[in-house]
Amino acid sequence: MAHENGKGTECDLEEALYLFRRARMGGRDDADEAIERVLTSMGREFSPAVDPEQRLEDLRIMIRNPEKRFSVEALLLELARVCEELVEDEDNPAADQPHVLGRSSLIRGFVLWKQGNPAYIEPVETALVIDGKHRFLTPPERASRMTARAVAFARDRKWQEVVDLHRGALTIVRADPDAAENTVLAAMTDLAFCLHEAAEFEEARDLNSEALARAEIAFGKDDPALLRIIGNLAQNEFALEHPDRSVELMRRRLEIAEQHEILDVIGATLRDLAIASFSAGDLAGAEDLFRRQVAFAERNGDGGDIARARADLDGLFERLGKMPG
């Protein structure tokens, strides 16, 4: 309470919240009321505005600031309070406007998404539906909400819906003159990945090829930022029955990963490169790579990694009719 009220010490709501939660864990029955009181105080500090509509806009700006730290609980509590105040204000012409519900849904969906809370999908869909009829989202907000919705569809492997959403998001960021290059590349890579999952291998390859060319210009030809794109492009070529091209790309991916000592990528790429080499007819090369995978797992992996690597090598021996050794 001293930290909450600034009596005898500085006012520190975060410390007060921490201590009240410890008190609740210790069995204090009045701790819940104190926690809500502190969260309410924290929420009121998010904006100096008195007007509820301006406070709502301030919350919207705040969540887009990557350097801003805030309590999600306090934000959601303040959001509910502001929206209730707007709805109850019969003299406010904004009270019954769709963009009020749209903005509040946008904020709620965003913070739940950042938390990894699957409940984000309902407010995200609400915001997109309202935006479709009454435009209120900025281009980055619209694209990111479409991406968030696509992630939910991807969990259920609804690839056509996922592709449509990522395609829409890419169209938006391509048309946005203020979009950063890494934002455009991320949208391209997400769409290409989902096209591959939808068995649209040629379009996925073309899009990944374009993304790789742009990434090389933006980051350089040996930057780790290229690893995902190169790996996806290799998978495209493999699916299109071009194992030689897949091998070439995988070798480049392995070289970059080894240069930067990215262990998880090295292990995965050794396996993928071995499989592509086998499909390309390089049986000796495939065996060497599988052996390298086993040795790498024994040096750097856990028991599961080692078991999987040995199983891959044994699988190769079985195909070749050879005895392990």
Short mmCIF file of N, CA and C in Angstrom, two decimals, residues 113 128 131 137-150 165-166 168-174 176 183 187:
data_model
loop_
_atom_site.label_atom_id
_atom_site.label_comp_id
_atom_site.label_asym_id
_atom_site.label_seq_id
_atom_site.Cartn_x
_atom_site.Cartn_y
_atom_site.Cartn_z
N TRP A 113 -2.96 -11.37 -29.15
CA TRP A 113 -2.11 -12.03 -30.14
C TRP A 113 -0.65 -12.01 -29.68
N LEU A 128 -11.70 -6.67 -38.45
CA LEU A 128 -11.61 -6.76 -39.92
C LEU A 128 -12.98 -6.60 -40.57
N ASP A 131 -13.83 -2.96 -40.36
CA ASP A 131 -12.97 -2.22 -41.29
C ASP A 131 -13.40 -2.41 -42.73
N LEU A 137 -8.74 1.19 -40.04
CA LEU A 137 -7.39 0.67 -39.82
C LEU A 137 -6.38 1.36 -40.74
N THR A 138 -5.15 1.52 -40.24
CA THR A 138 -4.06 1.97 -41.10
C THR A 138 -3.60 0.76 -41.92
N PRO A 139 -2.89 0.97 -43.05
CA PRO A 139 -2.42 -0.18 -43.84
C PRO A 139 -1.61 -1.19 -43.03
N PRO A 140 -0.65 -0.76 -42.17
CA PRO A 140 0.07 -1.77 -41.37
C PRO A 140 -0.84 -2.54 -40.42
N GLU A 141 -1.81 -1.85 -39.82
CA GLU A 141 -2.74 -2.53 -38.92
C GLU A 141 -3.58 -3.54 -39.68
N ARG A 142 -4.06 -3.15 -40.86
CA ARG A 142 -4.89 -4.05 -41.65
C ARG A 142 -4.10 -5.29 -42.06
N ALA A 143 -2.87 -5.09 -42.51
CA ALA A 143 -2.04 -6.21 -42.93
C ALA A 143 -1.72 -7.13 -41.76
N SER A 144 -1.37 -6.56 -40.61
CA SER A 144 -1.01 -7.40 -39.46
C SER A 144 -2.21 -8.16 -38.93
N ARG A 145 -3.42 -7.56 -38.97
CA ARG A 145 -4.61 -8.28 -38.51
C ARG A 145 -4.94 -9.42 -39.48
N MET A 146 -4.74 -9.21 -40.77
CA MET A 146 -4.96 -10.28 -41.74
C MET A 146 -3.96 -11.42 -41.50
N THR A 147 -2.73 -11.06 -41.18
CA THR A 147 -1.72 -12.08 -40.89
C THR A 147 -2.10 -12.86 -39.64
N ALA A 148 -2.57 -12.16 -38.62
CA ALA A 148 -2.98 -12.83 -37.38
C ALA A 148 -4.12 -13.81 -37.65
N ARG A 149 -5.04 -13.42 -38.49
CA ARG A 149 -6.16 -14.30 -38.82
C ARG A 149 -5.66 -15.51 -39.62
N ALA A 150 -4.69 -15.28 -40.49
CA ALA A 150 -4.13 -16.37 -41.28
C ALA A 150 -3.47 -17.41 -40.39
N LEU A 165 -5.55 -14.70 -47.28
CA LEU A 165 -5.26 -13.65 -46.31
C LEU A 165 -3.83 -13.13 -46.46
N HIS A 166 -2.86 -14.02 -46.62
CA HIS A 166 -1.48 -13.57 -46.80
C HIS A 166 -1.31 -12.81 -48.11
N GLY A 168 -3.60 -10.96 -49.49
CA GLY A 168 -4.14 -9.63 -49.23
C GLY A 168 -3.18 -8.77 -48.42
N ALA A 169 -2.54 -9.38 -47.41
CA ALA A 169 -1.58 -8.63 -46.59
C ALA A 169 -0.39 -8.18 -47.42
N LEU A 170 0.10 -9.04 -48.32
CA LEU A 170 1.23 -8.67 -49.17
C LEU A 170 0.86 -7.53 -50.12
N THR A 171 -0.35 -7.57 -50.66
CA THR A 171 -0.81 -6.49 -51.54
C THR A 171 -0.80 -5.16 -50.80
N ILE A 172 -1.21 -5.19 -49.54
CA ILE A 172 -1.26 -3.96 -48.74
C ILE A 172 0.15 -3.42 -48.49
N VAL A 173 1.07 -4.26 -48.04
CA VAL A 173 2.41 -3.76 -47.70
C VAL A 173 3.19 -3.36 -48.96
N ARG A 174 2.93 -4.02 -50.08
CA ARG A 174 3.59 -3.62 -51.33
C ARG A 174 3.15 -2.22 -51.74
N ASP A 176 2.18 0.14 -49.70
CA ASP A 176 2.45 1.12 -48.66
C ASP A 176 3.85 1.70 -48.84
N THR A 183 9.55 -5.80 -43.66
CA THR A 183 8.12 -6.07 -43.56
C THR A 183 7.59 -6.68 -44.84
N ALA A 187 6.18 -10.60 -45.43
CA ALA A 187 4.88 -10.90 -46.06
C ALA A 187 5.06 -11.82 -47.26
#
